[in-house]
Every structure is written in structure tokens, then in C-alpha cells.
Coordinates of C-alpha atoms and ligand atoms in Angstrom, one line a residue:
M173 CA -79.7 10.0 33.2
N174 CA -78.2 12.4 35.2
T175 CA -76.3 11.7 38.0
I176 CA -75.1 13.8 40.9
L177 CA -71.8 12.7 42.4
V178 CA -71.0 14.4 46.1
G179 CA -68.5 13.7 48.9
A180 CA -69.9 12.3 51.6
Q181 CA -67.7 13.2 54.0
W182 CA -64.5 15.8 54.1
G183 CA -63.5 16.1 50.6
D184 CA -61.1 13.7 48.6
E185 CA -63.4 10.5 48.9
G186 CA -62.0 9.4 45.7
K187 CA -64.4 11.0 43.7
G188 CA -62.3 11.5 40.2
K189 CA -61.9 7.9 40.7
I190 CA -65.0 7.1 40.3
I191 CA -66.1 10.1 37.7
D192 CA -63.7 8.3 36.1
V193 CA -65.4 5.0 35.8
L194 CA -68.9 6.7 35.5
T195 CA -67.7 8.5 33.0
E196 CA -68.2 5.5 30.5
Q197 CA -71.9 6.0 30.4
A198 CA -71.9 9.8 30.2
D199 CA -72.0 11.9 27.5
I200 CA -71.3 15.1 29.7
V201 CA -69.4 15.5 33.1
V202 CA -69.7 18.9 34.8
R203 CA -68.2 20.4 37.4
T204 CA -70.7 22.8 39.3
Q205 CA -68.7 24.9 42.4
G206 CA -65.6 25.0 44.0
G207 CA -62.3 25.9 41.7
N208 CA -58.6 24.6 41.6
N209 CA -59.1 23.9 45.5
A210 CA -60.4 20.6 44.1
G211 CA -57.9 18.0 43.6
H212 CA -59.1 15.0 41.9
T213 CA -57.1 12.3 41.2
V214 CA -57.5 9.3 38.2
Y215 CA -54.8 6.9 37.3
L216 CA -55.0 5.5 33.8
G217 CA -52.1 2.6 33.9
P218 CA -48.9 4.2 35.6
K219 CA -50.0 7.4 34.7
K220 CA -51.5 10.0 37.4
Y221 CA -53.6 12.8 36.5
V222 CA -54.6 15.3 38.8
L223 CA -57.6 17.4 38.0
H224 CA -58.0 20.5 39.7
L225 CA -60.8 22.6 37.5
I226 CA -61.4 20.3 34.7
P227 CA -63.6 17.4 34.8
S228 CA -62.2 14.2 35.4
G229 CA -63.9 13.0 32.3
I230 CA -61.4 14.8 30.0
L231 CA -59.6 11.7 30.4
R232 CA -62.1 9.7 28.0
P233 CA -61.9 10.3 24.3
G234 CA -65.3 11.6 23.1
K235 CA -66.6 13.2 26.3
V236 CA -67.7 16.8 26.5
C237 CA -66.5 18.3 30.1
V238 CA -68.0 21.8 31.2
I239 CA -67.0 24.2 33.9
G240 CA -70.7 25.4 35.3
N241 CA -71.6 28.8 36.4
G242 CA -71.5 27.9 40.0
V243 CA -67.1 27.4 39.9
V244 CA -64.4 30.0 40.3
I245 CA -61.9 30.3 37.4
D246 CA -58.4 31.1 38.3
P247 CA -57.6 31.7 34.4
I248 CA -53.8 31.3 34.9
G249 CA -54.2 28.2 36.7
L250 CA -57.0 27.2 34.1
V251 CA -54.7 27.6 31.0
A252 CA -51.8 26.1 33.1
E253 CA -54.0 22.9 33.8
I254 CA -54.8 22.4 30.0
D255 CA -51.1 22.9 28.9
G256 CA -50.1 20.2 31.8
L257 CA -53.2 17.8 30.4
E258 CA -51.7 18.5 26.8
K259 CA -47.9 17.4 27.6
L260 CA -49.5 14.4 29.1
G261 CA -51.0 13.3 26.0
V262 CA -54.7 14.7 26.7
A263 CA -56.4 16.7 24.1
V264 CA -58.4 19.5 25.3
S265 CA -60.0 21.5 22.6
P266 CA -63.2 23.7 23.0
D267 CA -64.6 20.3 21.2
N268 CA -64.3 18.8 24.5
L269 CA -64.3 21.5 27.0
R270 CA -66.7 24.1 27.6
L271 CA -66.2 26.8 29.8
S272 CA -69.2 29.2 31.5
E273 CA -69.0 32.6 30.9
T274 CA -70.9 33.7 33.8
A275 CA -68.5 31.8 36.3
H276 CA -66.6 34.1 38.6
V277 CA -63.1 34.9 38.0
V278 CA -60.3 34.5 40.5
F279 CA -57.8 37.3 41.1
P280 CA -54.5 37.5 42.8
W281 CA -55.7 39.7 45.4
H282 CA -58.4 36.8 46.4
R283 CA -55.4 34.3 46.8
E284 CA -53.7 37.2 49.2
L285 CA -56.4 38.0 51.0
D286 CA -57.0 34.1 51.8
A287 CA -53.3 33.9 53.0
Q288 CA -53.7 36.8 55.4
R289 CA -56.6 36.2 56.6
E290 CA -55.6 32.8 57.7
V291 CA -52.1 34.3 59.0
R292 CA -54.6 36.8 61.1
K293 CA -56.5 34.1 62.3
G294 CA -53.4 32.2 64.1
Q295 CA -54.4 29.2 65.7
G296 CA -58.1 29.4 64.4
K297 CA -56.9 29.3 60.9
I298 CA -59.4 27.2 58.5
G299 CA -56.3 25.5 56.6
T300 CA -57.8 26.6 53.4
T301 CA -55.7 25.9 49.8
K302 CA -54.6 29.5 49.5
R303 CA -56.6 29.6 46.5
G304 CA -58.7 32.3 46.9
I305 CA -61.7 30.6 47.2
G306 CA -63.4 32.3 50.0
P307 CA -62.7 35.8 48.9
T308 CA -63.7 35.0 45.6
Y309 CA -67.1 33.8 46.7
G310 CA -67.3 36.8 49.0
D311 CA -67.2 38.6 46.0
K312 CA -69.5 37.0 44.1
A313 CA -72.3 37.4 47.1
A314 CA -71.3 41.1 47.4
R315 CA -72.1 41.7 44.0
V316 CA -68.6 43.4 43.1
G317 CA -67.0 39.8 41.2
L318 CA -65.6 39.8 37.9
R319 CA -67.2 37.1 35.7
V320 CA -65.6 35.4 32.6
I321 CA -67.5 37.7 30.2
D322 CA -66.2 40.6 31.9
L323 CA -62.7 39.0 31.6
L324 CA -63.6 38.6 27.8
N325 CA -64.8 42.4 27.3
G326 CA -61.8 43.8 26.2
A327 CA -63.4 47.2 26.2
R328 CA -64.8 47.0 29.4
F329 CA -62.3 44.4 31.3
P330 CA -59.3 47.1 31.9
D331 CA -61.4 49.7 33.8
R332 CA -63.6 47.2 35.7
L333 CA -60.1 46.0 36.8
R334 CA -58.6 49.1 37.9
E335 CA -61.7 49.5 39.8
R336 CA -61.5 46.4 41.2
L337 CA -57.5 46.7 42.0
S338 CA -57.5 49.9 43.5
E339 CA -60.2 49.0 46.2
N340 CA -58.4 45.6 46.9
N341 CA -54.8 47.4 47.1
E342 CA -56.1 49.3 49.8
V343 CA -57.1 46.6 51.8
L344 CA -53.8 44.2 51.4
K345 CA -52.0 47.5 52.0
A346 CA -53.8 47.8 55.5
L347 CA -53.2 44.3 56.2
G348 CA -49.4 45.1 55.9
A349 CA -49.2 43.3 52.2
A350 CA -47.6 44.3 49.1
P351 CA -49.8 45.8 46.7
I352 CA -50.6 44.1 42.8
D353 CA -49.2 46.3 39.9
Y354 CA -51.8 47.0 37.4
D355 CA -50.2 46.7 34.2
S356 CA -48.6 42.8 34.7
L357 CA -52.0 41.7 35.9
L358 CA -53.8 43.1 32.8
R359 CA -51.1 41.9 30.8
D360 CA -51.5 38.4 32.1
Y361 CA -55.3 38.1 32.6
T362 CA -55.7 39.4 28.9
T363 CA -53.3 36.7 27.2
A364 CA -55.1 34.0 29.6
A365 CA -58.6 35.5 28.0
N366 CA -57.6 35.0 25.0
R367 CA -56.0 31.7 25.7
L368 CA -59.7 30.7 27.1
R369 CA -62.2 32.4 24.8
P370 CA -62.4 29.7 22.1
Y371 CA -63.6 27.8 25.2
V372 CA -66.2 30.1 26.7
A373 CA -69.8 29.3 25.9
N374 CA -73.6 29.8 27.4
T375 CA -73.3 27.0 29.6
V376 CA -76.7 26.5 30.6
L377 CA -78.5 26.5 27.2
Y378 CA -75.8 23.8 25.8
L379 CA -76.7 21.7 28.8
H380 CA -80.5 22.0 28.3
E381 CA -80.2 21.3 24.4
S382 CA -78.0 18.3 25.2
T383 CA -80.9 17.2 27.9
R384 CA -83.5 17.4 25.0
R385 CA -81.2 15.5 22.7
G386 CA -81.3 12.8 25.2
A387 CA -77.5 13.3 26.6
N388 CA -76.4 11.1 29.7
I389 CA -74.9 14.2 32.1
L390 CA -72.6 13.5 35.2
F391 CA -72.2 16.2 37.8
E392 CA -68.7 16.0 39.3
G393 CA -69.1 17.3 42.8
A394 CA -65.9 19.0 44.4
Q395 CA -64.8 18.9 48.0
G396 CA -67.4 16.8 50.5
T397 CA -70.7 17.4 52.5
F398 CA -68.9 18.6 55.5
L399 CA -67.1 21.2 53.8
D400 CA -70.3 22.8 52.6
I401 CA -70.8 26.5 53.0
D402 CA -74.4 25.6 55.1
H403 CA -74.3 21.9 55.8
G404 CA -70.7 21.8 56.8
T405 CA -68.5 22.1 60.2
Y406 CA -69.3 26.1 59.5
P407 CA -66.4 28.2 59.6
Y408 CA -63.8 25.4 58.9
V409 CA -65.6 24.9 55.6
T410 CA -65.1 26.0 51.6
S411 CA -67.1 28.7 50.7
S412 CA -69.6 26.7 48.0
N413 CA -72.2 24.5 48.2
T414 CA -70.9 21.1 48.1
T415 CA -74.2 18.9 48.8
S416 CA -76.4 18.1 45.6
G417 CA -78.3 21.0 45.7
G418 CA -75.0 22.9 44.0
A419 CA -75.3 20.9 41.3
C420 CA -78.4 22.7 40.4
T421 CA -77.7 26.5 40.8
G422 CA -74.1 25.6 39.9
S423 CA -75.0 24.3 36.4
G424 CA -78.5 25.7 35.6
V425 CA -80.0 22.0 35.4
P426 CA -83.2 21.8 37.7
P427 CA -83.9 19.6 40.3
N428 CA -86.7 17.8 38.3
R429 CA -83.9 16.8 35.6
M430 CA -81.6 15.0 38.0
D431 CA -81.9 11.2 38.1
R432 CA -79.9 9.9 41.0
V433 CA -77.3 11.2 43.7
V434 CA -74.4 9.0 44.1
G435 CA -72.2 9.8 47.2
V436 CA -68.6 8.4 47.6
M437 CA -66.8 7.7 51.1
K438 CA -63.5 6.2 52.0
A439 CA -64.1 3.3 54.1
Y440 CA -62.6 5.1 57.0
T441 CA -62.3 8.8 57.2
T442 CA -59.8 11.8 56.3
R443 CA -59.8 15.4 56.4
V444 CA -57.2 18.1 55.4
G445 CA -57.1 21.3 57.1
E446 CA -58.7 22.5 60.5
G447 CA -61.7 21.9 62.3
P448 CA -63.4 18.8 64.3
L449 CA -62.9 15.0 63.3
P450 CA -64.1 13.0 66.3
S451 CA -63.0 9.8 65.1
E452 CA -59.4 11.3 64.3
N453 CA -57.0 8.2 65.3
A454 CA -53.1 8.4 65.3
V455 CA -52.9 4.6 64.9
I456 CA -54.6 4.6 61.4
S457 CA -53.1 7.7 60.5
D458 CA -49.7 6.7 60.5
L459 CA -50.5 3.3 58.8
L460 CA -51.7 5.0 56.1
H461 CA -49.1 7.6 55.9
G462 CA -46.5 4.5 56.1
L463 CA -47.9 3.1 53.1
G464 CA -47.5 6.9 51.4
R465 CA -51.4 7.5 51.2
E466 CA -53.3 10.3 52.6
F467 CA -51.6 13.3 51.2
G468 CA -53.4 16.1 49.7
A469 CA -53.6 16.1 45.7
T470 CA -53.6 20.0 45.7
T471 CA -51.2 21.1 48.7
G472 CA -49.2 18.1 49.4
R473 CA -50.3 18.3 53.3
A474 CA -50.8 15.0 55.3
R475 CA -54.4 14.4 55.6
R476 CA -55.9 13.6 59.0
C477 CA -57.3 9.9 59.5
G478 CA -59.5 8.6 61.5
W479 CA -62.3 5.5 61.6
F480 CA -65.4 5.5 59.5
D481 CA -68.1 8.1 61.1
A482 CA -71.4 6.7 60.5
V483 CA -72.9 9.6 62.1
V484 CA -71.8 11.8 59.5
T485 CA -72.3 9.8 56.4
R486 CA -75.7 9.5 57.7
H487 CA -76.3 13.4 58.0
A488 CA -74.6 13.5 54.2
C489 CA -77.5 11.0 53.2
M490 CA -80.0 13.3 54.5
V491 CA -78.8 16.4 53.1
N492 CA -77.8 15.1 49.6
G493 CA -80.3 12.6 49.1
L494 CA -77.9 9.9 48.6
D495 CA -79.5 7.1 46.6
E496 CA -76.3 5.4 45.9
L497 CA -73.1 4.3 47.8
A498 CA -69.4 4.0 46.4
I499 CA -66.9 3.1 49.0
T500 CA -63.1 3.6 48.3
N501 CA -59.8 2.9 49.8
I502 CA -61.1 -0.5 51.0
D503 CA -57.4 -1.9 50.5
G504 CA -56.3 0.8 53.3
L505 CA -57.9 -1.3 56.3
D506 CA -56.5 -4.7 54.6
T507 CA -54.1 -5.2 57.4
V508 CA -56.4 -3.5 60.4
T509 CA -57.1 -6.5 62.8
T510 CA -60.2 -5.1 64.5
I511 CA -61.8 -2.0 62.7
R512 CA -63.8 0.8 64.3
V513 CA -66.8 2.5 63.2
C514 CA -68.2 5.9 65.0
I515 CA -71.8 5.1 65.6
G516 CA -72.7 8.3 67.9
Y517 CA -70.9 11.0 69.7
R518 CA -70.5 11.1 74.0
L519 CA -71.0 14.6 75.1
D520 CA -70.8 15.3 78.8
D521 CA -73.4 12.4 79.7
Q522 CA -75.2 12.3 76.6
I523 CA -74.9 10.0 73.4
L524 CA -75.7 12.0 70.2
H525 CA -76.9 10.7 67.0
H526 CA -76.5 13.8 65.0
V527 CA -73.7 16.4 63.7
P528 CA -74.4 18.9 66.7
A529 CA -74.4 22.7 64.5
D530 CA -72.5 24.6 66.8
I531 CA -68.5 23.8 66.5
E532 CA -67.8 24.1 69.5
V533 CA -70.0 21.5 70.5
F534 CA -69.0 19.6 68.1
S535 CA -65.5 19.9 69.0
R536 CA -66.2 18.8 72.6
C537 CA -67.7 15.3 71.3
E538 CA -66.3 11.6 71.6
A539 CA -66.9 9.5 69.3
V540 CA -68.8 6.3 70.2
Y541 CA -67.4 2.9 68.4
E542 CA -68.7 -0.2 67.4
E543 CA -65.9 -2.9 66.4
F544 CA -65.9 -4.9 63.5
P545 CA -63.7 -7.9 62.7
G546 CA -60.9 -6.9 60.0
W547 CA -60.7 -9.2 57.1
L548 CA -56.4 -9.1 57.2
T549 CA -56.3 -10.4 53.4
P550 CA -55.2 -8.2 50.6
T551 CA -58.0 -6.7 48.4
H552 CA -56.2 -4.8 45.8
T553 CA -56.1 -7.9 43.3
L554 CA -60.2 -8.7 43.7
S555 CA -62.3 -7.9 40.8
R556 CA -65.5 -9.4 41.5
W557 CA -67.8 -8.3 44.8
E558 CA -68.3 -12.0 45.8
D559 CA -64.5 -12.6 45.8
L560 CA -64.2 -10.1 48.5
P561 CA -63.7 -11.6 52.1
V562 CA -66.7 -12.1 54.2
N563 CA -65.8 -9.7 57.1
C564 CA -65.2 -7.1 54.4
R565 CA -68.4 -7.5 52.8
H566 CA -70.0 -7.8 56.2
Y567 CA -68.2 -4.5 56.9
L568 CA -69.1 -2.5 53.7
L569 CA -72.7 -3.5 53.8
S570 CA -72.8 -2.4 57.3
I571 CA -71.5 1.1 57.2
A572 CA -74.0 1.5 53.5
Q573 CA -76.5 0.4 56.0
L574 CA -75.6 2.7 58.9
T575 CA -75.4 5.8 56.4
G576 CA -78.8 4.7 54.7
A577 CA -77.8 4.1 51.0
R578 CA -77.6 1.5 48.5
L579 CA -73.7 0.2 48.3
T580 CA -73.4 0.1 44.4
V581 CA -69.6 0.5 43.6
A582 CA -66.6 -1.0 45.8
S583 CA -63.0 0.4 45.3
V584 CA -60.4 -1.7 45.9
G585 CA -57.6 0.4 44.7
P586 CA -56.7 3.5 42.4
A587 CA -56.8 2.5 39.2
R588 CA -60.1 1.7 37.2
E589 CA -59.8 -2.0 37.0
Q590 CA -59.7 -2.3 41.0
T591 CA -63.5 -1.1 40.8
L592 CA -66.1 -4.0 42.0
F593 CA -69.8 -3.6 41.1
V594 CA -72.1 -4.6 44.0
Ligands
GDP1884 P1 -60.9 13.3 45.3 O1 -60.5 14.4 45.7 O2 -62.4 12.8 46.1 O3 -61.1 12.8 43.8 O4 -59.9 12.4 46.1 P2 -58.6 12.3 45.8 O5 -57.8 12.5 44.4 O6 -58.1 13.8 46.4 O7 -57.8 11.6 46.6 C1 -58.2 10.4 46.9 C2 -57.0 9.2 46.5 O8 -57.0 7.9 46.7 C3 -56.3 9.3 45.4 O9 -54.8 9.5 45.6 C4 -56.6 8.3 44.7 O10 -56.0 7.6 43.8 C5 -57.0 6.9 45.7 N1 -57.8 6.4 45.7 C6 -59.2 6.3 45.1 N2 -59.9 5.1 45.3 C7 -58.8 3.9 46.2 C8 -58.7 2.9 46.2 O11 -59.8 2.0 46.0 N3 -57.9 2.5 46.9 C9 -56.5 3.1 47.3 N4 -55.4 2.5 47.1 N5 -56.4 4.4 46.6 C10 -57.6 4.9 45.9
IMO1885 P1 -61.7 17.7 47.0 O1 -62.6 18.2 45.8 C1 -60.3 18.2 50.8 C2 -60.3 22.2 52.4 C3 -59.3 23.2 53.0 C4 -59.7 23.6 54.0 C5 -61.1 24.0 53.8 C6 -61.0 25.2 53.2 O2 -60.0 17.4 46.2 O3 -61.9 16.6 47.3 P2 -60.8 26.4 50.7 O4 -59.2 26.7 49.9 O5 -61.4 25.6 50.3 O6 -61.1 27.8 51.0 O7 -60.3 25.9 52.1 O8 -61.8 23.0 52.6 N1 -60.4 21.5 50.9 C7 -60.6 20.4 50.8 N2 -60.3 19.2 51.5 N3 -60.6 18.4 49.3 C8 -60.8 18.8 48.7 O9 -61.3 19.3 47.4 C9 -60.8 20.2 49.4 N4 -61.4 21.6 48.9 C10 -61.0 22.6 49.9 O10 -58.3 21.8 53.3 O11 -59.6 22.9 55.1
MG1886 MG1 -58.8 15.4 46.0

């Protein structure tokens, strides 16, 4: 059984937690897009782990994790992440982590260009994670990127690096930023390359051989549907395909080998970074921030919060082909008397039931709400679906129905045990 898991909103839906739960039934967990802009949180008992590039499956012994060809890799960040996990007692070795030889590499000029472009945009900034994701995918599409296979080639890499650096230093100088020193860059990247060399593999062949042997593969999506470069709220998006199709192109496993698509969504909506969010709401933001929740796992920024938006999740259901839904952070609404759900957008004198493509039009949309009675009962201690308050079950089944897929998992807390199967 091959399962693709994607975020159905704007990222941070709780994918890491659900991946950790689903990994129990998987043999291999694969990241297929994005880079260390992702931050996937998993709690095991009191210990908190935040994964950026390494699939969340790494926390379960005996599972193999793959960083696929569609991911962009900051080699220094990846080495730091491996070391960080080992410090927390998680064994990481070429036995349980494989890195695609054709994944593109993030360089410091990508990060600097990411930051410089944001500064120049001023008010119109995207609010990126400044991890160099956009410029790295930009170079990939422009066919001037360097891949892991180049990084490992000691004969070729120094010249390719010099050539890329000289072009990018010209750009940095023109933008008023400091140029990057070649010698220290070569030294740092060579050191990282030597650390990563044992992990590098032809992951496309590995995944196909594993499929032939009957392995169960779980594809761990990063970001969310509305951050997709094609289907998101462009230009307020990331630079990869975060929707289910990205799992195929980013791994080399074709669509007809995929068995199921699971969408993860919060019981409300959050977004970190700029861009439209029609159901944004100050009361629910204050409530969640007051509980110490909804701060970014990668950048620490406060996430913008709002009511559940069924127009966006319905669109997500369509473009991802969602079969099943996991709803997380249900406990975040435990104290809300009347819960609102956005079911359409008011635009001038019309009501829209789809997400408009034009960002200016979408920014003018006002949410139209349906109201649901809250359950006003703590849910975080419950362990069976049947034990959830009736208003809570009604709310969850309603938002799943509005989205258009089958609810299979309900999450009432960050821990594995706080997972209810429907
Ligand atoms: P991801 O990027 O989709 O993996 O999500 P993040 O890890 O960035 O953010 C989700 C946050 O919600 C993390 O802090 C999780 O520990 C937390 N979380 C996930 N599910 C639940 C839940 O059901 N209840 C609560 N209280 N927290 C949850
Ligand atoms: P996970 O996998 C939430 C957002 C940034 C910004 C936009 C572009 O943890 O859900 P980028 O650095 O990718 O160029 O930033 O995308 N963003 C995320 N928001 N969760 C993420 O990942 C995100 N990765 C990027 O905040 O708005
Ligand atoms: Mg996250």
C-alpha cells in the first residue's frame, strides 16, 4: 500500500504527527518536495522533535527514510539535522536514511537572494522562511542548478562552484549585498559532502525495487495545498508542487503505483507568511496564541489563525484527489462556544464557492459563515472516537463532508496516544 499524505491548507496542519502515526504501517517514508523550509513536529512522550529535511519516519526504528529527487537540500543544514537527531538519541545512518543523487543543492547565495528579494518587495513581501527555497528551484528550472551528484564529484565540483559563485556574486553586489568567499564555501561544502556521501543513492531504483518486494511506502508531503507553486495563492506560495502529484515527480514512483491520498487539515485554519486568508480572525488567534500554540516550527513566527475554511479544503480535495482526511488540533476549539466555518466568499454582490485564481480578487473576498455549537469539554484525554462529545463529532463530520472526503483520523493532542481512529 503506497500512501501520499499532503497538507490540505497552508502548511503546519500537523503532518509530522500524522506521518509518525501512519509510519507504524509503512516500511519506507519519503520526502518528495520542499526543503528545510518545512518544520514537522513529533512528540514522543515529553521529547519534542522538529524535522526539517529528514522524513518524520526516522523516529521509528526499523523504517527507512528517503529524501527524494524533488527535494532541495541544504547540505550543511542536513548534516546539522542528522547530528541534532543523534544528540536526541535517534540513530541515523545509511541503513535508515537515503538521499537522492539528483536532488538539487541549496547554496548560501540562494538564501541571500531569497532575503534580498524579500527586502526589495517591502510591503509586498511573501514572508518566506529565507531558506533559499525559491532561488534554488529557480536555478533548477533555469537548468543552472547543482545537484547532489555534482557536490560529490571532487573533480567537477570546484569548477562548477566557482562558475556559479562568480555569476551570483555579481548579482549580490548589484543588490548591495556582500559577496561570498569561494575558499571557505568550497571547504564547508566539501566537508558536508564527505559526511553525506555514504547516504547518497539512486533512490528511484531503490523505491522501485522496494515496491517490487511489496514494501509499503508513505510519501510525506511538506507545506500545504495553498502553498503549491501551481495551485496555491500565487505569488504567496512556496516553489514546489506540494499537492499529491508532486509525490510522483519528486520520487520517480508513478501515479498508477499510488493507492491512497490522505489530506491533513486542522480543525481551524492557520497561515504563516503573507497572502490572503479570508477566514482570519483575531479572537481565535488570541485564544490559540494565549495557549502558547501556533508559533512556527521553523522560524518561530506567530501563525495567523482563522476559522475552518471549507472552500479551500474542498479545492484541496479536488486537486489532490483526497480519499481520506485526518483532522488535527481539535482540542484547540474545546473552549469556543460558537464555531464558525467558512462556506463561501462574498465578492461585491456575488457569493463565490470556489477559490479565485486572481490574488487581488481573492484578497477582496469576505468569508460567509455557517455556525456550529461548540462542545465546551476538554477532548485531549479522550482516546476513542465514540467518546468525543456529540457536538464535536457533528462538527468534524460536517467539515469532512464539506471538504468531500472520508474522515479516518481525529487528533486531540500532539502525542501518538491522542489519536482517534474513526
Ligand atoms: P506540520 O508542518 O504539518 O508537520 O505541522 P507543525 O509541526 O509545523 O505544526 C503543527 C503543530 O501542532 C505542532 O506543534 C504539533 O505538535 C501540533 N499538533 C499536531 N496535532 C495536534 C493536536 O491534535 N492537538 C494539539 N494540541 N497539537 C497538535
Ligand atoms: P510545513 O512542511 C507553513 C510558507 C512561508 C511563506 C511561503 C514561502 O512545516 O507545513 P518559502 O521559504 O517556502 O519560499 O516560503 O511558504 N511556508 C510554510 N508555511 N508550513 C511550511 O512547511 C512552510 N514552508 C514554507 O511561510 O509564506
Ligand atoms: Mg510545519
